[in-house]
mmCIF file of C-alpha atoms in Angstrom:
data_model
loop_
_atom_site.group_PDB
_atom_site.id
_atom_site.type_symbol
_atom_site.label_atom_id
_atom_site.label_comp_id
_atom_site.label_asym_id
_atom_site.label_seq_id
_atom_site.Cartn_x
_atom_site.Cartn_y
_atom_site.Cartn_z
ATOM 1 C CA UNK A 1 -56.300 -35.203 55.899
ATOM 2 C CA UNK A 2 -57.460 -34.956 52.160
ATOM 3 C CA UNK A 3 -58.664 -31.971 52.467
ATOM 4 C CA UNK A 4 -56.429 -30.478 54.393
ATOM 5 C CA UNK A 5 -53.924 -31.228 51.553
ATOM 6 C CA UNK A 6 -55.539 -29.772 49.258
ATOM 7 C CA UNK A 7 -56.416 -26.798 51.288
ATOM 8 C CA UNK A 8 -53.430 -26.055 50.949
ATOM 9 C CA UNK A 9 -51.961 -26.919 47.446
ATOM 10 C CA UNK A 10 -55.287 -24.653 46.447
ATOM 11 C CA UNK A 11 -53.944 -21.756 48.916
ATOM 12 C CA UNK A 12 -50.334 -21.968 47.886
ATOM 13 C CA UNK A 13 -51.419 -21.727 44.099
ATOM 14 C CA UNK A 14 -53.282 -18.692 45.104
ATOM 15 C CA UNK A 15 -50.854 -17.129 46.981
ATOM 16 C CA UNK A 16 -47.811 -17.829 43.793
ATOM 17 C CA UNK A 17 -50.200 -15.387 41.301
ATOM 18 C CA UNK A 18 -48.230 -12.369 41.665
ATOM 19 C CA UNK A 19 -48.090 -10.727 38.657
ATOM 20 C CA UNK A 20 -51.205 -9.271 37.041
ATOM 21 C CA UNK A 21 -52.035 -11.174 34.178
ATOM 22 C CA UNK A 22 -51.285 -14.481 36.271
ATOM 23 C CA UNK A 23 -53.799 -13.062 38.493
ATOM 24 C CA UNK A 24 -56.070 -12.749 36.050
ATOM 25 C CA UNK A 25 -56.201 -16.666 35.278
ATOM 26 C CA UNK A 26 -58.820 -19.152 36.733
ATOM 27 C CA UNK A 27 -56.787 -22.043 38.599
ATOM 28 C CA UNK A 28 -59.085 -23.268 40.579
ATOM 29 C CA UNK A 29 -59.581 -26.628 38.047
ATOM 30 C CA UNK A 30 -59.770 -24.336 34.836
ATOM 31 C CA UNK A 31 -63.291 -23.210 34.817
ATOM 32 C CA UNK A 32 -64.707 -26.445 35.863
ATOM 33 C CA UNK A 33 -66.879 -26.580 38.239
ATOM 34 C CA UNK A 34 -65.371 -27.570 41.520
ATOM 35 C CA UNK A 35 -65.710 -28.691 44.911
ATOM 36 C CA UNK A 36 -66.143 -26.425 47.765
ATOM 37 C CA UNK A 37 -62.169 -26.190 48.044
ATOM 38 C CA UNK A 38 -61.915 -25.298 44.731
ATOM 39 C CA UNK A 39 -59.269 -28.231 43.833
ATOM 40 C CA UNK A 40 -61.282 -30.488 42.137
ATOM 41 C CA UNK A 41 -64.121 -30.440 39.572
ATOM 42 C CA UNK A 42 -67.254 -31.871 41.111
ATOM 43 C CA UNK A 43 -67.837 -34.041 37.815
ATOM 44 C CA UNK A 44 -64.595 -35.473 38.099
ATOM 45 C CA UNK A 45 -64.692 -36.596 42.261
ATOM 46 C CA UNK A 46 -67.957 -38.352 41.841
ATOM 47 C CA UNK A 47 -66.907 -40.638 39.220
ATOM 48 C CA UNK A 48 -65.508 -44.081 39.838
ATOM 49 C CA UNK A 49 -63.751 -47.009 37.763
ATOM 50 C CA UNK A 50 -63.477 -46.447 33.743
ATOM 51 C CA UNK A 51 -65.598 -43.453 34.065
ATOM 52 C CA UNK A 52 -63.453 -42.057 36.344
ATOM 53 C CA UNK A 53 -60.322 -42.990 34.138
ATOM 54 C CA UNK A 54 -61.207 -41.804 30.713
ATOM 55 C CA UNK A 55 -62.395 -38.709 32.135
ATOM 56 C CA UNK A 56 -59.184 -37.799 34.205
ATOM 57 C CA UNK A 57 -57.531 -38.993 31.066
ATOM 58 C CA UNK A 58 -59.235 -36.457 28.785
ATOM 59 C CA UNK A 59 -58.756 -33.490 31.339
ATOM 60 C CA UNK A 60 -55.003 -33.954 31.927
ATOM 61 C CA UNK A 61 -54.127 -34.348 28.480
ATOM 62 C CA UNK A 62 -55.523 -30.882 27.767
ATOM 63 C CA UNK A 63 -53.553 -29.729 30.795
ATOM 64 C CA UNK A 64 -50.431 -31.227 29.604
ATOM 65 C CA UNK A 65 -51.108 -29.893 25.872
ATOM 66 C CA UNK A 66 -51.419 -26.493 27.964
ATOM 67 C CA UNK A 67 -47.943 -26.868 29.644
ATOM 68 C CA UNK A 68 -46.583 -27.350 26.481
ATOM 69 C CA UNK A 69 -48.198 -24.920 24.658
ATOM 70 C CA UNK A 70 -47.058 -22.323 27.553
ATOM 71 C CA UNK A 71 -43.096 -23.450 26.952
ATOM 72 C CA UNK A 72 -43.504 -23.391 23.562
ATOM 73 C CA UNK A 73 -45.426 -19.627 23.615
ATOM 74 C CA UNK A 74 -41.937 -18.854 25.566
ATOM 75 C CA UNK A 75 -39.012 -20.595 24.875
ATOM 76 C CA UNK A 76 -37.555 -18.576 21.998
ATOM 77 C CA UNK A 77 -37.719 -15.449 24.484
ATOM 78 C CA UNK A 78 -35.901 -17.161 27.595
ATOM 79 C CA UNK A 79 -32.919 -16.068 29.218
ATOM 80 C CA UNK A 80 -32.151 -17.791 31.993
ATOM 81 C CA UNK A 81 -30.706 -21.177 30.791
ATOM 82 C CA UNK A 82 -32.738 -22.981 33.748
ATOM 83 C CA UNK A 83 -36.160 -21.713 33.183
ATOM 84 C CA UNK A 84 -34.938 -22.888 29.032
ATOM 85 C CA UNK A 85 -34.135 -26.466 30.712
ATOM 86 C CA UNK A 86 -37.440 -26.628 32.284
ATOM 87 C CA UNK A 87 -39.270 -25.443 29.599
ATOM 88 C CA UNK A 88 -37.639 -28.048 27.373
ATOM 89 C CA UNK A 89 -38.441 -30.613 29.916
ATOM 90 C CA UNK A 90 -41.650 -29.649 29.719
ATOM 91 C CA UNK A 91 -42.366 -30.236 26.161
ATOM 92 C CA UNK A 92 -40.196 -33.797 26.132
ATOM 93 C CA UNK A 93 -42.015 -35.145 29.180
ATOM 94 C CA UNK A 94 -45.630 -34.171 28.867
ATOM 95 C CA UNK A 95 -45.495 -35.110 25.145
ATOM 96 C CA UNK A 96 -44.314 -38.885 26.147
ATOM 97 C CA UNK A 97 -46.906 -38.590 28.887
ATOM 98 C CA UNK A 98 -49.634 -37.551 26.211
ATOM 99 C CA UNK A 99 -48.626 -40.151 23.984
ATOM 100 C CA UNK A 100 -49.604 -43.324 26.485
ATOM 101 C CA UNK A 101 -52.861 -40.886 28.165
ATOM 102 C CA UNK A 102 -54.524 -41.187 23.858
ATOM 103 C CA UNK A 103 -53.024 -45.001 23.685
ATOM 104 C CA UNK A 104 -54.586 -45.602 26.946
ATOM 105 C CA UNK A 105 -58.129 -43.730 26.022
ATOM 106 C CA UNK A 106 -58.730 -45.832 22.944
ATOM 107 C CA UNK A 107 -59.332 -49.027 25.649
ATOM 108 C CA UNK A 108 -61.837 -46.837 27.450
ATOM 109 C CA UNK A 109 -64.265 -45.459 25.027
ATOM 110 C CA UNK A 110 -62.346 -42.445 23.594
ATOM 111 C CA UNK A 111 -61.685 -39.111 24.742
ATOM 112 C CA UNK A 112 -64.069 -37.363 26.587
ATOM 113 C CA UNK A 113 -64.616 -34.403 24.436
ATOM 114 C CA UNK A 114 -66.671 -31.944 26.603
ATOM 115 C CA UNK A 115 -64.471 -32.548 29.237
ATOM 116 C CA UNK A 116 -61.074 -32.199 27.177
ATOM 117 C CA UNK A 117 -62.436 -28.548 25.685
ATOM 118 C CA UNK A 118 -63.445 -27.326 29.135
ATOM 119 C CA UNK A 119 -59.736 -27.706 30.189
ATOM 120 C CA UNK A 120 -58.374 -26.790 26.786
ATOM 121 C CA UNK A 121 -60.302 -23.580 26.937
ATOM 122 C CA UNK A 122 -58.874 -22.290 30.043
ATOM 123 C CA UNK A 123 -55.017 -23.460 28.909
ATOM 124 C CA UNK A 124 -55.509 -21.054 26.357
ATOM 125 C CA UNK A 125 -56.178 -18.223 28.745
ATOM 126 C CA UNK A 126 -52.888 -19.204 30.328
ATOM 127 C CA UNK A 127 -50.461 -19.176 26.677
ATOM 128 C CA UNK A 128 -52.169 -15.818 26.266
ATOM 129 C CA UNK A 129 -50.607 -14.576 29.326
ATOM 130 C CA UNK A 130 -47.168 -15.862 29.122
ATOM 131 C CA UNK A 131 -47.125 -14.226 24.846
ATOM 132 C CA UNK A 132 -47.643 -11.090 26.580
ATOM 133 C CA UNK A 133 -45.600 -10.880 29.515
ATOM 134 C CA UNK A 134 -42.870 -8.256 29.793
ATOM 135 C CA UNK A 135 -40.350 -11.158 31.841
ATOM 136 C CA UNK A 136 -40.963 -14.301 30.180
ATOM 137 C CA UNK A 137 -38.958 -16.396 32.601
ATOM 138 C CA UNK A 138 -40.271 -15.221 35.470
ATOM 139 C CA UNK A 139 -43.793 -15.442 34.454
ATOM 140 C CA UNK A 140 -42.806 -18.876 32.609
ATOM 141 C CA UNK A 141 -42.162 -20.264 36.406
ATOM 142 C CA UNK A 142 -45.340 -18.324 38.091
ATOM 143 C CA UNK A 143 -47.702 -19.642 35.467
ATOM 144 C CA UNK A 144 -46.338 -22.564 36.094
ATOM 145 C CA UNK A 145 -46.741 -23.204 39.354
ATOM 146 C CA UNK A 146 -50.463 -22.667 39.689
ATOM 147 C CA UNK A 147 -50.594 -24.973 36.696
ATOM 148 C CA UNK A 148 -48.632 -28.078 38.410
ATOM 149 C CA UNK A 149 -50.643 -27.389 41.934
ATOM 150 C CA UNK A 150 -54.199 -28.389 39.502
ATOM 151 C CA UNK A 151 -52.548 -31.125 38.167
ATOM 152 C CA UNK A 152 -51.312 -32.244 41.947
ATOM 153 C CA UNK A 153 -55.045 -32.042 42.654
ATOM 154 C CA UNK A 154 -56.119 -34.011 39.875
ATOM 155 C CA UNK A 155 -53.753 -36.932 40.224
ATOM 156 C CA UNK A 156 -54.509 -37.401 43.691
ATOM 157 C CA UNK A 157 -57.937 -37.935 43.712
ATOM 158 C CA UNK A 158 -56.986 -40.422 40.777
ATOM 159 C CA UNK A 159 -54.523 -42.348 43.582
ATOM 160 C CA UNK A 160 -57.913 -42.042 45.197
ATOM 161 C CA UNK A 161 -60.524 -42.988 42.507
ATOM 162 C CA UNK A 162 -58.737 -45.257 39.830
ATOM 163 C CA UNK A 163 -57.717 -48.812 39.923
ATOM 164 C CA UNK A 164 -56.233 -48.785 36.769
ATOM 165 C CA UNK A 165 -52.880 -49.797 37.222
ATOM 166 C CA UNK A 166 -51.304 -47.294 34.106
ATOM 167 C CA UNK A 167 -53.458 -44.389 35.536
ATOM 168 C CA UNK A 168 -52.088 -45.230 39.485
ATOM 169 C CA UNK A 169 -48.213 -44.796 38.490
ATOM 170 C CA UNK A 170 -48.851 -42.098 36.060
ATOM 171 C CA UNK A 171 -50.577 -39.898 38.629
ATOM 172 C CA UNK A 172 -47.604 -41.221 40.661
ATOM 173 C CA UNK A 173 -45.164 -39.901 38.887
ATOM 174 C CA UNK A 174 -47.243 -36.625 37.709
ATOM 175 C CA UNK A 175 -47.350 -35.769 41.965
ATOM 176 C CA UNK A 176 -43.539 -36.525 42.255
ATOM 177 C CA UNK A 177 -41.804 -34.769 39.521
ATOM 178 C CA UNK A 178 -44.320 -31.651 39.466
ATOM 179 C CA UNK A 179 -43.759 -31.328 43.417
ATOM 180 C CA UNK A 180 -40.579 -31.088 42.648
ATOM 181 C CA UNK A 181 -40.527 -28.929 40.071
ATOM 182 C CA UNK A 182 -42.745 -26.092 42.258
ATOM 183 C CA UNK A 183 -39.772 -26.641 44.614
ATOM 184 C CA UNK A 184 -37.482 -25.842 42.130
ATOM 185 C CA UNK A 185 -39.834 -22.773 40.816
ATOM 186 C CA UNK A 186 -39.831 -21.443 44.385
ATOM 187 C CA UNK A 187 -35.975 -21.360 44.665
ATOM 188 C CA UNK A 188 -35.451 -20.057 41.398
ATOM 189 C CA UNK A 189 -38.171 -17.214 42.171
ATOM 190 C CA UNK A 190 -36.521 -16.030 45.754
ATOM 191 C CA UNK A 191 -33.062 -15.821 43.966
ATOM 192 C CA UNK A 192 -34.450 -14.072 40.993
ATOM 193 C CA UNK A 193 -36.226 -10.588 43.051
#
């Protein structure tokens, strides 16, 4: 069943990079290596306990410093006063998110360095993008779809892997207000051509 679900968060995210420079990026875990399905770095689904939990730490607060370096890149060129909301959201959530990830870290050895810059690296690839594109809200929302579906990926297999109790409701939350925000993405996107 796993697998099957992230099948097909992995083919959904592939199918959402319509425009070119979207479908340029990497999403398949950010250059990472990953598992056959392409959802989920190899390093990161063998690891268990603490390990597990102050890597997954390291990796999604680069992904959430990417997400808010992608609304920042665009928010003083938005239109639409929803994609603004979201992009605001963005920034206010995922910092108070990053916030308890490096409070959390210092009880588990750190960050992990090389696996923070792996994921910071390809973030950048993704603000790049989203400077240059011609429609900033709509490639705002595309960008940001494939961007939620890897972080989907990655908090499941920590419901999977972790037993940290902080880790467990964060990835909670992470899979229940990004699923809804793709949602809201889609609607906005079928409205908008």
């Amino acid at each position: 069943m796993q697998i099957h679900t992230v099948l097909l968060t992995v083919l959904t995210a592939t199918a959402l990079t319509g425009t070119p420079a979207l479908a340029q990026m990497n999403h398949s875990m950010h250059g990472a290596q990953t598992s056959p399905s392409g959802a989920v770095p190899t390093g990161l689904a063998q690891l268990t306990g603490k390990t597990f939990d102050r890597a997954y730490l390291s990796m999604m607060i680069a992904h959430h410093q990417g997400a808010i370096d992608m609304s920042q890149a665009v928010k003083g060129r938005l239109k639409d006063p929803q994609v603004k909301t979201w992009a605001a959201a963005v920034i206010r959530d995922q910092t108070l998110e990053l916030t308890a990830m490096n409070g959390w870290l210092r009880t588990l050895g750190g960050i992990d360095t090389a696996r923070r810059s792996v994921m910071a690296a390809d973030m950048n690839g993704m603000v790049t993008a989203l400077t240059a594109a011609r429609n900033p809200d709509q490639a705002f929302v595309q960008g940001m779809l494939p961007h939620h579906a890897s972080a989907l990926d990655m908090a499941n297999l920590a419901l999977q892997r972790s037993s940290d109790a902080r880790v467990l409701k964060l990835s909670r939350d992470i899979i229940k207000a990004q699923a809804d925000e793709m949602y809201a993405f889609k609607l906005w996107l079928a409205r908008s051509r």
